[in-house]
Amino acid sequence: VKEKGKNNYQLFTAEMQKNFYRKMMIEKQLRVALDQNEFELYYQPIIDLKTNEIIAMESLLRWNNEILGQVTPDEFISVAEETGIIIPIGQWVLRMAIQQNIIWLNEGYKPLKTSINVSVRQLLDPMFVDNVKNAIESSGVDASNIVLEITESIAMYADSTIEKLMALKKLGVTLSMDDFGTGYSSLSYLNKYPLDSLKIDKSFVIGMNQDHENTAIVKTIIAIAKQLELRVIAEGVEGQEEASYLNEMGCDYGQGYYYSRPLPASEFEEKWLASDK
Ligand code: C2E
Ligand code: CA
Ligand code: CA
Ligand code: CA
Protein backbone atom coordinates (compact mmCIF):
# COMPACT_ATOMS: atom_id res chain seq x y z
CA VAL A 1 0.00 0.00 0.00
CA LYS A 2 2.84 2.27 0.89
CA GLU A 3 4.50 1.57 -2.47
CA LYS A 4 1.33 2.43 -4.33
CA GLY A 5 0.93 5.64 -2.40
CA LYS A 6 4.43 6.63 -3.28
CA ASN A 7 3.88 5.92 -6.95
CA ASN A 8 0.72 7.99 -6.96
CA TYR A 9 2.64 10.79 -5.41
CA GLN A 10 5.32 10.56 -8.08
CA LEU A 11 2.72 10.44 -10.83
CA PHE A 12 1.10 13.52 -9.39
CA THR A 13 4.34 15.47 -9.25
CA ALA A 14 5.25 14.35 -12.76
CA GLU A 15 1.91 15.69 -13.96
CA MET A 16 2.43 18.88 -12.01
CA GLN A 17 5.89 19.26 -13.42
CA LYS A 18 4.55 18.81 -16.93
CA ASN A 19 1.87 21.44 -16.37
CA PHE A 20 4.36 23.79 -14.82
CA TYR A 21 6.75 23.33 -17.72
CA ARG A 22 3.99 23.91 -20.26
CA LYS A 23 2.86 27.06 -18.49
CA MET A 24 6.44 28.31 -18.39
CA MET A 25 6.83 27.63 -22.10
CA ILE A 26 3.57 29.44 -22.83
CA GLU A 27 4.77 32.40 -20.82
CA LYS A 28 8.14 32.42 -22.57
CA GLN A 29 6.67 32.07 -26.05
CA LEU A 30 3.97 34.67 -25.37
CA ARG A 31 6.74 37.22 -24.98
CA VAL A 32 7.87 36.73 -28.58
CA ALA A 33 4.52 35.89 -30.15
CA LEU A 34 3.60 39.44 -31.16
CA ASP A 35 7.02 40.09 -32.73
CA GLN A 36 6.85 36.78 -34.55
CA ASN A 37 3.43 37.67 -35.86
CA GLU A 38 1.89 34.47 -34.51
CA PHE A 39 -1.55 35.81 -33.62
CA GLU A 40 -4.58 35.79 -35.85
CA LEU A 41 -8.14 36.94 -35.30
CA TYR A 42 -10.96 34.58 -36.19
CA TYR A 43 -14.53 35.79 -36.57
CA GLN A 44 -17.83 34.24 -35.56
CA PRO A 45 -21.17 35.65 -36.74
CA ILE A 46 -23.83 36.94 -34.37
CA ILE A 47 -27.28 36.36 -35.80
CA ASP A 48 -30.59 38.18 -35.34
CA LEU A 49 -32.86 35.36 -34.13
CA LYS A 50 -35.95 36.95 -35.69
CA THR A 51 -34.63 37.58 -39.19
CA ASN A 52 -31.77 35.07 -39.26
CA GLU A 53 -29.53 37.82 -40.59
CA ILE A 54 -26.00 38.50 -39.47
CA ILE A 55 -25.77 41.68 -37.38
CA ALA A 56 -22.28 41.45 -35.90
CA MET A 57 -19.19 39.32 -35.50
CA GLU A 58 -17.06 38.47 -32.49
CA SER A 59 -13.30 38.55 -32.93
CA LEU A 60 -11.60 35.58 -31.25
CA LEU A 61 -7.86 35.35 -30.82
CA ARG A 62 -5.90 32.39 -32.20
CA TRP A 63 -2.24 31.66 -31.49
CA ASN A 64 -0.05 29.37 -33.53
CA ASN A 65 3.39 29.21 -31.90
CA GLU A 66 6.47 27.93 -33.69
CA ILE A 67 7.30 25.56 -30.81
CA LEU A 68 4.01 24.87 -29.03
CA GLY A 69 1.80 24.78 -32.10
CA GLN A 70 -1.82 25.87 -31.71
CA VAL A 71 -2.53 27.03 -28.15
CA THR A 72 -6.16 27.70 -27.18
CA PRO A 73 -7.24 31.00 -25.61
CA ASP A 74 -8.46 29.14 -22.54
CA GLU A 75 -4.84 28.10 -22.03
CA PHE A 76 -2.95 31.28 -22.88
CA ILE A 77 -5.26 34.19 -21.99
CA SER A 78 -4.95 33.51 -18.26
CA VAL A 79 -1.14 33.39 -18.54
CA ALA A 80 -1.19 36.60 -20.57
CA GLU A 81 -3.31 38.20 -17.86
CA GLU A 82 -1.11 37.04 -14.98
CA THR A 83 2.04 38.31 -16.67
CA GLY A 84 0.56 41.53 -18.02
CA ILE A 85 1.39 40.54 -21.61
CA ILE A 86 -2.34 40.85 -22.24
CA ILE A 87 -1.82 44.62 -22.42
CA PRO A 88 0.19 44.69 -25.69
CA ILE A 89 -1.72 41.68 -27.03
CA GLY A 90 -5.02 43.40 -26.25
CA GLN A 91 -3.83 46.52 -28.07
CA TRP A 92 -2.98 44.44 -31.11
CA VAL A 93 -6.42 42.79 -31.00
CA LEU A 94 -8.15 46.16 -30.74
CA ARG A 95 -6.30 47.60 -33.74
CA MET A 96 -6.65 44.51 -35.89
CA ALA A 97 -10.35 44.05 -35.20
CA ILE A 98 -11.07 47.72 -35.94
CA GLN A 99 -8.96 47.62 -39.09
CA GLN A 100 -10.83 44.53 -40.34
CA ASN A 101 -14.17 46.16 -39.65
CA ILE A 102 -13.12 49.09 -41.85
CA ILE A 103 -11.69 46.89 -44.59
CA TRP A 104 -15.01 45.08 -44.94
CA LEU A 105 -16.94 48.33 -44.84
CA ASN A 106 -14.73 49.75 -47.60
CA GLU A 107 -15.26 46.61 -49.66
CA GLY A 108 -18.92 47.52 -49.73
CA TYR A 109 -20.40 45.00 -47.32
CA LYS A 110 -23.20 46.17 -45.06
CA PRO A 111 -21.98 47.81 -41.84
CA LEU A 112 -21.63 45.27 -39.05
CA LYS A 113 -20.56 45.58 -35.46
CA THR A 114 -17.33 43.94 -34.32
CA SER A 115 -17.18 42.55 -30.80
CA ILE A 116 -13.82 42.63 -29.05
CA ASN A 117 -13.03 40.76 -25.84
CA VAL A 118 -11.48 42.91 -23.16
CA SER A 119 -10.02 41.30 -20.06
CA VAL A 120 -10.26 42.88 -16.62
CA ARG A 121 -6.52 43.41 -16.58
CA GLN A 122 -6.80 45.56 -19.71
CA LEU A 123 -9.63 47.60 -18.28
CA LEU A 124 -7.60 48.26 -15.14
CA ASP A 125 -4.69 49.58 -17.23
CA PRO A 126 -4.61 53.39 -16.85
CA MET A 127 -3.95 53.79 -20.58
CA PHE A 128 -6.87 51.66 -21.75
CA VAL A 129 -9.47 54.36 -22.39
CA ASP A 130 -6.91 56.49 -24.25
CA ASN A 131 -5.84 53.51 -26.31
CA VAL A 132 -9.41 52.84 -27.37
CA LYS A 133 -9.89 56.53 -28.15
CA ASN A 134 -6.75 56.60 -30.31
CA ALA A 135 -7.62 53.38 -32.09
CA ILE A 136 -11.06 54.73 -32.95
CA GLU A 137 -9.90 58.19 -33.99
CA SER A 138 -6.93 57.09 -36.07
CA SER A 139 -9.01 54.52 -37.93
CA GLY A 140 -12.10 56.64 -38.46
CA VAL A 141 -14.34 53.71 -37.54
CA ASP A 142 -17.90 54.42 -36.42
CA ALA A 143 -17.44 53.96 -32.66
CA SER A 144 -20.87 52.45 -32.18
CA ASN A 145 -19.82 49.57 -34.43
CA ILE A 146 -17.16 48.64 -31.92
CA VAL A 147 -18.48 46.46 -29.12
CA LEU A 148 -16.33 45.88 -26.07
CA GLU A 149 -17.18 42.62 -24.30
CA ILE A 150 -16.37 42.86 -20.62
CA THR A 151 -16.71 40.02 -18.14
CA GLU A 152 -18.77 39.98 -15.01
CA SER A 153 -15.66 39.82 -12.83
CA ILE A 154 -15.21 43.59 -13.25
CA ALA A 155 -17.92 43.82 -10.60
CA MET A 156 -15.18 43.03 -8.09
CA TYR A 157 -13.57 46.35 -8.93
CA ALA A 158 -16.86 48.19 -9.19
CA ASP A 159 -15.84 51.65 -8.06
CA SER A 160 -12.80 52.06 -10.24
CA THR A 161 -14.41 50.55 -13.32
CA ILE A 162 -17.69 52.45 -13.40
CA GLU A 163 -15.88 55.64 -14.36
CA LYS A 164 -13.90 53.84 -17.05
CA LEU A 165 -17.02 52.33 -18.53
CA MET A 166 -18.63 55.79 -18.51
CA ALA A 167 -15.60 57.21 -20.32
CA LEU A 168 -15.74 54.42 -22.91
CA LYS A 169 -19.45 54.97 -23.36
CA LYS A 170 -18.72 58.66 -23.99
CA LEU A 171 -16.45 57.64 -26.88
CA GLY A 172 -19.54 56.11 -28.42
CA VAL A 173 -18.58 52.44 -28.20
CA THR A 174 -21.11 49.72 -27.45
CA LEU A 175 -20.64 47.86 -24.16
CA SER A 176 -21.62 44.27 -23.56
CA MET A 177 -21.44 42.15 -20.40
CA ASP A 178 -19.86 38.81 -21.34
CA ASP A 179 -20.29 35.39 -19.67
CA PHE A 180 -23.33 36.68 -17.83
CA GLY A 181 -24.51 34.40 -15.06
CA THR A 182 -21.12 32.87 -14.28
CA GLY A 183 -18.54 33.90 -11.76
CA TYR A 184 -18.92 36.80 -9.43
CA SER A 185 -22.54 37.74 -9.43
CA SER A 186 -24.00 40.85 -8.03
CA LEU A 187 -27.01 42.25 -9.79
CA SER A 188 -26.57 45.62 -8.15
CA TYR A 189 -24.00 46.88 -10.65
CA LEU A 190 -26.14 46.06 -13.66
CA ASN A 191 -28.11 49.29 -13.67
CA LYS A 192 -25.06 51.32 -12.64
CA TYR A 193 -22.98 50.27 -15.63
CA PRO A 194 -23.69 51.96 -18.97
CA LEU A 195 -24.29 48.63 -20.72
CA ASP A 196 -26.00 48.02 -24.04
CA SER A 197 -26.25 44.24 -23.93
CA LEU A 198 -25.77 41.04 -21.97
CA LYS A 199 -24.32 37.80 -23.28
CA ILE A 200 -25.73 34.64 -21.75
CA ASP A 201 -22.84 32.27 -21.14
CA LYS A 202 -22.75 29.17 -23.30
CA SER A 203 -22.78 26.88 -20.25
CA PHE A 204 -26.49 27.72 -19.80
CA VAL A 205 -27.36 27.53 -23.48
CA ILE A 206 -25.69 24.29 -24.55
CA GLY A 207 -28.15 21.42 -24.07
CA MET A 208 -30.71 23.87 -22.70
CA ASN A 209 -33.63 21.81 -24.00
CA GLN A 210 -32.62 18.80 -21.92
CA ASP A 211 -32.03 20.81 -18.77
CA HIS A 212 -34.93 22.60 -17.10
CA GLU A 213 -32.72 24.43 -14.63
CA ASN A 214 -30.64 25.95 -17.41
CA THR A 215 -33.80 26.90 -19.29
CA ALA A 216 -35.02 28.67 -16.16
CA ILE A 217 -31.73 30.54 -15.86
CA VAL A 218 -31.81 31.59 -19.52
CA LYS A 219 -35.41 32.80 -19.14
CA THR A 220 -34.48 34.77 -16.05
CA ILE A 221 -31.50 36.43 -17.71
CA ILE A 222 -33.67 37.42 -20.69
CA ALA A 223 -36.26 38.87 -18.29
CA ILE A 224 -33.60 40.86 -16.42
CA ALA A 225 -32.22 42.20 -19.70
CA LYS A 226 -35.68 43.28 -20.88
CA GLN A 227 -36.35 45.02 -17.57
CA LEU A 228 -33.13 46.97 -17.91
CA GLU A 229 -33.71 47.59 -21.63
CA LEU A 230 -30.59 45.72 -22.65
CA ARG A 231 -30.18 43.55 -25.72
CA VAL A 232 -29.57 39.85 -25.05
CA ILE A 233 -27.19 37.60 -26.95
CA ALA A 234 -27.02 33.86 -26.37
CA GLU A 235 -23.66 32.22 -27.04
CA GLY A 236 -23.22 28.47 -27.52
CA VAL A 237 -26.22 28.03 -29.84
CA GLU A 238 -25.45 24.57 -31.21
CA GLY A 239 -28.82 23.50 -32.65
CA GLN A 240 -31.85 24.73 -34.52
CA GLU A 241 -34.12 23.82 -31.58
CA GLU A 242 -32.18 26.06 -29.23
CA ALA A 243 -32.23 28.88 -31.77
CA SER A 244 -36.00 28.84 -32.17
CA TYR A 245 -36.63 28.34 -28.46
CA LEU A 246 -34.37 31.31 -27.64
CA ASN A 247 -36.29 33.39 -30.16
CA GLU A 248 -39.61 32.39 -28.58
CA MET A 249 -38.25 33.37 -25.17
CA GLY A 250 -37.46 36.86 -26.47
CA CYS A 251 -33.70 36.55 -26.85
CA ASP A 252 -32.51 38.99 -29.51
CA TYR A 253 -29.36 37.43 -30.95
CA GLY A 254 -27.64 34.07 -31.15
CA GLN A 255 -24.07 32.93 -31.71
CA GLY A 256 -22.74 29.40 -31.94
CA TYR A 257 -21.70 26.37 -33.93
CA TYR A 258 -25.24 25.98 -35.29
CA TYR A 259 -24.56 29.04 -37.42
CA SER A 260 -20.80 28.86 -37.74
CA ARG A 261 -17.56 28.12 -35.99
CA PRO A 262 -15.16 31.05 -35.66
CA LEU A 263 -13.43 31.44 -39.05
CA PRO A 264 -10.30 33.11 -40.41
CA ALA A 265 -11.11 36.54 -41.90
CA SER A 266 -10.97 35.39 -45.53
CA GLU A 267 -13.30 32.44 -44.92
CA PHE A 268 -15.63 34.55 -42.83
CA GLU A 269 -15.83 37.08 -45.65
CA GLU A 270 -16.59 34.41 -48.21
CA LYS A 271 -19.23 32.61 -46.13
CA TRP A 272 -20.92 35.49 -44.30
CA LEU A 273 -20.35 38.72 -46.17
CA ALA A 274 -19.95 38.01 -49.87
CA SER A 275 -23.29 36.17 -50.12
CA ASP A 276 -25.08 38.99 -48.34
CA LYS A 277 -23.83 41.86 -50.48
P1 C2E B 1 -15.85 33.94 -24.83
O1 C2E B 1 -15.62 35.39 -24.99
O2 C2E B 1 -16.96 33.52 -23.95
O3 C2E B 1 -16.04 33.39 -26.32
C1 C2E B 1 -16.89 32.32 -26.68
C2 C2E B 1 -16.15 31.03 -26.81
O4 C2E B 1 -17.08 29.99 -27.12
C3 C2E B 1 -15.12 31.00 -27.94
O5 C2E B 1 -14.05 30.15 -27.52
C4 C2E B 1 -15.91 30.36 -29.08
O6 C2E B 1 -15.09 29.75 -30.06
C5 C2E B 1 -16.72 29.34 -28.32
N1 C2E B 1 -17.95 28.96 -29.00
C6 C2E B 1 -18.67 29.68 -29.90
N2 C2E B 1 -19.79 29.03 -30.25
C7 C2E B 1 -19.80 27.86 -29.56
C8 C2E B 1 -20.72 26.75 -29.51
O7 C2E B 1 -21.75 26.71 -30.16
N3 C2E B 1 -20.38 25.73 -28.68
C9 C2E B 1 -19.23 25.74 -27.92
N4 C2E B 1 -18.99 24.69 -27.16
N5 C2E B 1 -18.35 26.78 -27.95
C10 C2E B 1 -18.64 27.83 -28.75
P2 C2E B 1 -12.53 30.54 -27.79
O8 C2E B 1 -12.39 31.22 -29.12
O9 C2E B 1 -11.70 29.32 -27.53
O10 C2E B 1 -12.22 31.62 -26.68
C11 C2E B 1 -12.27 31.29 -25.31
C12 C2E B 1 -12.22 32.52 -24.45
O11 C2E B 1 -10.97 33.17 -24.58
C13 C2E B 1 -13.26 33.58 -24.83
O12 C2E B 1 -14.50 33.22 -24.28
C14 C2E B 1 -12.64 34.81 -24.23
O13 C2E B 1 -12.93 34.89 -22.85
C15 C2E B 1 -11.16 34.56 -24.41
N6 C2E B 1 -10.69 35.30 -25.59
C16 C2E B 1 -10.73 34.94 -26.90
N7 C2E B 1 -10.20 35.91 -27.68
C17 C2E B 1 -9.81 36.92 -26.86
C18 C2E B 1 -9.21 38.21 -27.06
O14 C2E B 1 -8.95 38.67 -28.18
N8 C2E B 1 -8.96 38.94 -25.92
C19 C2E B 1 -9.27 38.50 -24.67
N9 C2E B 1 -8.99 39.27 -23.61
N10 C2E B 1 -9.85 37.31 -24.45
C20 C2E B 1 -10.13 36.52 -25.53
CA1 CA C 1 -16.82 37.10 -25.65
CA1 CA D 1 -18.60 32.78 -22.54
CA1 CA E 1 -15.09 35.01 -21.58
XYZ file of C-alpha atoms and ligand atoms in Angstrom:
326
model
C 0.000 0.000 0.000
C 2.839 2.267 0.892
C 4.498 1.567 -2.467
C 1.329 2.431 -4.329
C 0.929 5.641 -2.404
C 4.435 6.627 -3.278
C 3.877 5.923 -6.955
C 0.715 7.990 -6.963
C 2.640 10.794 -5.412
C 5.323 10.560 -8.076
C 2.722 10.438 -10.828
C 1.105 13.516 -9.386
C 4.344 15.471 -9.254
C 5.253 14.351 -12.756
C 1.911 15.686 -13.957
C 2.429 18.885 -12.008
C 5.887 19.258 -13.416
C 4.553 18.808 -16.928
C 1.869 21.443 -16.373
C 4.360 23.787 -14.817
C 6.753 23.332 -17.723
C 3.988 23.914 -20.255
C 2.861 27.057 -18.490
C 6.444 28.306 -18.389
C 6.829 27.629 -22.096
C 3.572 29.438 -22.827
C 4.772 32.405 -20.822
C 8.144 32.421 -22.572
C 6.668 32.069 -26.046
C 3.966 34.671 -25.368
C 6.743 37.219 -24.981
C 7.866 36.731 -28.579
C 4.516 35.886 -30.145
C 3.603 39.440 -31.160
C 7.016 40.094 -32.734
C 6.855 36.779 -34.552
C 3.431 37.672 -35.860
C 1.892 34.472 -34.508
C -1.551 35.810 -33.619
C -4.581 35.786 -35.846
C -8.145 36.939 -35.304
C -10.963 34.580 -36.186
C -14.529 35.792 -36.574
C -17.830 34.238 -35.555
C -21.165 35.648 -36.745
C -23.830 36.944 -34.366
C -27.277 36.363 -35.799
C -30.593 38.176 -35.338
C -32.857 35.356 -34.126
C -35.947 36.949 -35.686
C -34.633 37.581 -39.189
C -31.765 35.074 -39.259
C -29.533 37.822 -40.593
C -26.000 38.498 -39.467
C -25.766 41.677 -37.378
C -22.280 41.450 -35.899
C -19.187 39.324 -35.497
C -17.057 38.475 -32.491
C -13.295 38.546 -32.933
C -11.599 35.583 -31.248
C -7.863 35.350 -30.824
C -5.895 32.391 -32.200
C -2.244 31.662 -31.487
C -0.053 29.369 -33.525
C 3.390 29.214 -31.897
C 6.475 27.925 -33.695
C 7.305 25.559 -30.812
C 4.009 24.874 -29.027
C 1.802 24.777 -32.100
C -1.815 25.868 -31.713
C -2.525 27.029 -28.155
C -6.159 27.696 -27.176
C -7.239 31.002 -25.608
C -8.458 29.144 -22.536
C -4.842 28.099 -22.025
C -2.948 31.279 -22.876
C -5.259 34.192 -21.991
C -4.950 33.506 -18.256
C -1.140 33.389 -18.539
C -1.186 36.597 -20.571
C -3.307 38.202 -17.858
C -1.109 37.043 -14.980
C 2.039 38.313 -16.671
C 0.562 41.525 -18.024
C 1.394 40.536 -21.614
C -2.343 40.846 -22.239
C -1.822 44.623 -22.420
C 0.195 44.690 -25.689
C -1.723 41.681 -27.033
C -5.015 43.405 -26.249
C -3.835 46.517 -28.074
C -2.983 44.444 -31.109
C -6.416 42.795 -31.003
C -8.149 46.163 -30.736
C -6.295 47.602 -33.735
C -6.647 44.505 -35.892
C -10.351 44.055 -35.198
C -11.073 47.724 -35.939
C -8.959 47.621 -39.093
C -10.825 44.532 -40.340
C -14.174 46.164 -39.646
C -13.118 49.091 -41.846
C -11.695 46.891 -44.593
C -15.015 45.076 -44.943
C -16.944 48.330 -44.840
C -14.733 49.745 -47.597
C -15.264 46.609 -49.663
C -18.924 47.522 -49.734
C -20.405 45.004 -47.316
C -23.202 46.171 -45.064
C -21.985 47.806 -41.841
C -21.633 45.272 -39.046
C -20.562 45.578 -35.460
C -17.331 43.941 -34.317
C -17.175 42.547 -30.801
C -13.815 42.627 -29.054
C -13.029 40.758 -25.839
C -11.475 42.908 -23.157
C -10.017 41.295 -20.061
C -10.261 42.880 -16.620
C -6.524 43.406 -16.576
C -6.796 45.561 -19.710
C -9.635 47.595 -18.284
C -7.603 48.258 -15.136
C -4.694 49.577 -17.232
C -4.609 53.391 -16.848
C -3.950 53.785 -20.581
C -6.867 51.663 -21.746
C -9.467 54.356 -22.394
C -6.907 56.493 -24.250
C -5.839 53.506 -26.314
C -9.415 52.840 -27.366
C -9.887 56.533 -28.148
C -6.748 56.604 -30.308
C -7.620 53.381 -32.090
C -11.058 54.731 -32.952
C -9.903 58.191 -33.992
C -6.933 57.090 -36.066
C -9.013 54.523 -37.935
C -12.096 56.638 -38.459
C -14.343 53.711 -37.538
C -17.900 54.422 -36.425
C -17.436 53.957 -32.664
C -20.875 52.454 -32.183
C -19.820 49.573 -34.433
C -17.160 48.639 -31.919
C -18.484 46.458 -29.117
C -16.328 45.883 -26.066
C -17.177 42.624 -24.299
C -16.368 42.858 -20.624
C -16.714 40.019 -18.136
C -18.769 39.978 -15.014
C -15.657 39.820 -12.834
C -15.214 43.594 -13.245
C -17.919 43.824 -10.596
C -15.179 43.028 -8.088
C -13.568 46.351 -8.934
C -16.865 48.189 -9.188
C -15.845 51.646 -8.064
C -12.798 52.063 -10.245
C -14.413 50.552 -13.325
C -17.694 52.454 -13.402
C -15.877 55.638 -14.362
C -13.903 53.841 -17.052
C -17.020 52.334 -18.534
C -18.627 55.787 -18.511
C -15.603 57.212 -20.324
C -15.740 54.419 -22.909
C -19.452 54.970 -23.364
C -18.716 58.656 -23.987
C -16.448 57.640 -26.875
C -19.541 56.105 -28.421
C -18.582 52.440 -28.203
C -21.111 49.722 -27.453
C -20.636 47.856 -24.162
C -21.625 44.270 -23.560
C -21.438 42.147 -20.403
C -19.858 38.809 -21.344
C -20.295 35.392 -19.674
C -23.329 36.679 -17.833
C -24.514 34.400 -15.058
C -21.119 32.874 -14.283
C -18.536 33.896 -11.756
C -18.920 36.801 -9.431
C -22.541 37.743 -9.431
C -23.999 40.851 -8.031
C -27.015 42.248 -9.795
C -26.571 45.615 -8.146
C -24.003 46.882 -10.648
C -26.137 46.057 -13.661
C -28.106 49.289 -13.667
C -25.058 51.324 -12.642
C -22.976 50.273 -15.627
C -23.691 51.960 -18.969
C -24.292 48.633 -20.716
C -25.995 48.020 -24.038
C -26.248 44.245 -23.933
C -25.772 41.040 -21.965
C -24.323 37.803 -23.280
C -25.730 34.640 -21.753
C -22.841 32.269 -21.136
C -22.754 29.174 -23.298
C -22.783 26.882 -20.249
C -26.494 27.722 -19.804
C -27.362 27.534 -23.480
C -25.690 24.287 -24.550
C -28.146 21.424 -24.071
C -30.706 23.872 -22.702
C -33.630 21.808 -24.004
C -32.615 18.799 -21.916
C -32.027 20.814 -18.773
C -34.926 22.595 -17.095
C -32.723 24.435 -14.631
C -30.640 25.952 -17.412
C -33.801 26.896 -19.290
C -35.024 28.671 -16.161
C -31.734 30.540 -15.857
C -31.807 31.588 -19.519
C -35.413 32.799 -19.145
C -34.479 34.771 -16.051
C -31.496 36.435 -17.714
C -33.670 37.418 -20.691
C -36.263 38.873 -18.290
C -33.596 40.860 -16.425
C -32.221 42.197 -19.699
C -35.679 43.277 -20.877
C -36.354 45.022 -17.570
C -33.131 46.970 -17.906
C -33.714 47.588 -21.631
C -30.587 45.716 -22.648
C -30.185 43.550 -25.721
C -29.571 39.849 -25.049
C -27.192 37.604 -26.948
C -27.021 33.856 -26.367
C -23.658 32.216 -27.037
C -23.223 28.471 -27.524
C -26.217 28.027 -29.842
C -25.455 24.574 -31.210
C -28.823 23.496 -32.654
C -31.847 24.731 -34.525
C -34.121 23.821 -31.579
C -32.177 26.061 -29.230
C -32.232 28.881 -31.767
C -36.002 28.836 -32.172
C -36.628 28.341 -28.462
C -34.369 31.311 -27.636
C -36.287 33.387 -30.163
C -39.609 32.390 -28.577
C -38.247 33.373 -25.171
C -37.456 36.856 -26.475
C -33.696 36.547 -26.853
C -32.508 38.994 -29.510
C -29.364 37.432 -30.953
C -27.636 34.072 -31.154
C -24.075 32.935 -31.707
C -22.743 29.401 -31.938
C -21.704 26.371 -33.930
C -25.240 25.977 -35.294
C -24.563 29.037 -37.424
C -20.799 28.857 -37.737
C -17.558 28.117 -35.985
C -15.158 31.050 -35.656
C -13.433 31.442 -39.055
C -10.297 33.112 -40.405
C -11.113 36.535 -41.901
C -10.965 35.390 -45.526
C -13.296 32.437 -44.922
C -15.628 34.549 -42.832
C -15.833 37.076 -45.647
C -16.594 34.411 -48.210
C -19.235 32.609 -46.127
C -20.918 35.485 -44.304
C -20.351 38.720 -46.175
C -19.952 38.006 -49.873
C -23.285 36.170 -50.119
C -25.084 38.991 -48.339
C -23.833 41.862 -50.475
P -15.848 33.938 -24.833
O -15.620 35.394 -24.988
O -16.956 33.524 -23.946
O -16.041 33.388 -26.318
C -16.890 32.322 -26.683
C -16.154 31.027 -26.805
O -17.082 29.990 -27.122
C -15.124 31.001 -27.937
O -14.055 30.150 -27.524
C -15.907 30.359 -29.077
O -15.091 29.748 -30.061
C -16.717 29.339 -28.324
N -17.953 28.961 -28.996
C -18.666 29.682 -29.897
N -19.792 29.034 -30.252
C -19.804 27.861 -29.562
C -20.716 26.750 -29.510
O -21.750 26.706 -30.158
N -20.378 25.731 -28.676
C -19.234 25.740 -27.925
N -18.986 24.691 -27.157
N -18.353 26.781 -27.953
C -18.640 27.833 -28.754
P -12.527 30.541 -27.795
O -12.392 31.218 -29.123
O -11.703 29.315 -27.526
O -12.223 31.617 -26.676
C -12.270 31.294 -25.311
C -12.223 32.518 -24.449
O -10.969 33.173 -24.576
C -13.260 33.579 -24.834
O -14.500 33.218 -24.279
C -12.639 34.814 -24.226
O -12.930 34.886 -22.848
C -11.161 34.558 -24.412
N -10.689 35.298 -25.592
C -10.725 34.945 -26.904
N -10.196 35.913 -27.681
C -9.815 36.919 -26.858
C -9.207 38.211 -27.057
O -8.955 38.674 -28.175
N -8.959 38.944 -25.923
C -9.272 38.495 -24.666
N -8.990 39.274 -23.609
N -9.853 37.307 -24.449
C -10.127 36.515 -25.531
Ca -16.817 37.103 -25.654
Ca -18.597 32.778 -22.543
Ca -15.090 35.011 -21.582
